Coordinates of C-alpha atoms in Angstrom, one line a residue:
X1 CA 18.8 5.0 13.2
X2 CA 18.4 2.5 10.3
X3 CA 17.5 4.2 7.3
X4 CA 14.7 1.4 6.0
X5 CA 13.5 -0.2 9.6
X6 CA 10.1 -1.6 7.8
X7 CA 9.5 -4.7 5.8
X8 CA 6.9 -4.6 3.4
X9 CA 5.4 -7.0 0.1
X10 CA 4.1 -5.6 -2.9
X11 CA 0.6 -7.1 -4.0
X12 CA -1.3 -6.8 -7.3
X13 CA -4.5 -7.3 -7.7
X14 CA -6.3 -10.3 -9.6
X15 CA -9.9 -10.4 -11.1
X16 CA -11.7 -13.5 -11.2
X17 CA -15.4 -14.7 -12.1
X18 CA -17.0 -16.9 -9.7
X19 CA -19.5 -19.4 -10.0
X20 CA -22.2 -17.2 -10.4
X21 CA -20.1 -15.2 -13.1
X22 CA -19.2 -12.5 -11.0
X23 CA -16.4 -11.0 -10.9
X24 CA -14.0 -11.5 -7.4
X25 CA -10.7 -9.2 -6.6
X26 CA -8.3 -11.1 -4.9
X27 CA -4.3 -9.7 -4.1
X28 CA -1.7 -11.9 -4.7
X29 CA 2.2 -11.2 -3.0
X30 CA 4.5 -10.4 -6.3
X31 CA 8.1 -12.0 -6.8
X32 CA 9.1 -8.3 -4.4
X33 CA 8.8 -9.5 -0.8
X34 CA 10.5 -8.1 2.2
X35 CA 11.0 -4.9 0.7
X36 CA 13.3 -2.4 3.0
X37 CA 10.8 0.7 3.5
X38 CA 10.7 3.4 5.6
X39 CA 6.6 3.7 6.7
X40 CA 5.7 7.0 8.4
X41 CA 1.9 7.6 8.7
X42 CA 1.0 11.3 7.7
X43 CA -2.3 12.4 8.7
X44 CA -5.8 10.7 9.7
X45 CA -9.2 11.5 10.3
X46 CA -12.5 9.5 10.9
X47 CA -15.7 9.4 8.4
X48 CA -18.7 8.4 9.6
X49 CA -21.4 7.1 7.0
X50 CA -25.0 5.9 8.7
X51 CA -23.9 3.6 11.5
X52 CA -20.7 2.7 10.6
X53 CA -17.4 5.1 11.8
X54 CA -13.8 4.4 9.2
X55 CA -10.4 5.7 9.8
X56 CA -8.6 7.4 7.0
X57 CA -5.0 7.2 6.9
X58 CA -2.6 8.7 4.7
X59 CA 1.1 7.1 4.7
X60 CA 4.1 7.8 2.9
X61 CA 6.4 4.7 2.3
X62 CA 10.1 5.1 0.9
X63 CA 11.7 2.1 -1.0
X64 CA 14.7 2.0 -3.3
X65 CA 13.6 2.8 -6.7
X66 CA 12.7 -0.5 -8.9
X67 CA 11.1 -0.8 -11.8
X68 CA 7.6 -2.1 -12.1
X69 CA 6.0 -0.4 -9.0
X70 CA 2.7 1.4 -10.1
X71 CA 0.0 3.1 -8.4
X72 CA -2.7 -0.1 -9.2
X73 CA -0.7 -2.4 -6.6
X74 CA -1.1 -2.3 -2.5
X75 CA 1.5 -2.9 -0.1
X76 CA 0.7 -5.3 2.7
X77 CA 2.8 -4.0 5.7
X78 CA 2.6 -6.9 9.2
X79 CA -1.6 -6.9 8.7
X80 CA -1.9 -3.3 7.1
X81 CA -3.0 -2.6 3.6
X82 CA -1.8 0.6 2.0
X83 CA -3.1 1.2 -1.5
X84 CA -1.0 3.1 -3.7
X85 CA -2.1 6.3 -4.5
X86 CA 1.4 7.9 -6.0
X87 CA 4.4 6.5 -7.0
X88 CA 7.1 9.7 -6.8
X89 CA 10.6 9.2 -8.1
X90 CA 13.1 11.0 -5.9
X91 CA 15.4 14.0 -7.8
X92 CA 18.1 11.8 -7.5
X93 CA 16.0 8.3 -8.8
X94 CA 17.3 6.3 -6.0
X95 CA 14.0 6.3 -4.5
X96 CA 10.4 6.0 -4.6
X97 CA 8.1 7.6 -2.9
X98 CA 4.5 5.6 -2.6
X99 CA 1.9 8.0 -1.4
X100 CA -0.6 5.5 0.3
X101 CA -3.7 5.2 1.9
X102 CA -5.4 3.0 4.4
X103 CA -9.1 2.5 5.8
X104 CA -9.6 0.9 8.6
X105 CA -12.8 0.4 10.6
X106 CA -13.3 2.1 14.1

């Protein structure tokens, strides 16, 4: 089995104002694209507030260590968003560890 099967993109996030000065949060890919990860999903669960029912997910995503990668950028994985919660270098720093999570309407 191959170690990092996933492709994923590392995003930060812009702020703009618009035309009625407010302000607009767009995600924009960084130069990182095509990173080899290895995406396992952890846990779930569903919240339900007034009419509307979201999944929670919680994923764990491995990449070779690289500087830069912070817990205020998302990764986009196919059509999945997975905000980064926790970036944890492994013992050995060859790896990082992004503890994520995703919402995703039900």
């Amino acid at each position: 089995m191959q170690q990092f099967p996933h492709r994923v993109t590392l995003q930060v996030k812009t702020t703009t104002k618009n035309d009625f000065s407010e302000e607009e949060v767009t995600w924009v890919d960084t130069a990182l694209k095509k990173i080899k990860a290895d995406v396992k999903n952890l846990s779930g669960r569903e919240t339900k507030d007034s009419d509307q029912t979201q999944n929670f997910i919680v994923v764990s995503v491995r990449i070779r260590n690289r500087p830069g990668v912070s817990d205020d950028m998302r990764l986009k994985h196919g059509d999945r968003k997975l905000r980064i919660m926790a970036v944890l270098p492994d013992p050995t720093n060859r790896y990082l560890d992004l503890k994520c999570e995703e919402w995703t309407d039900g």
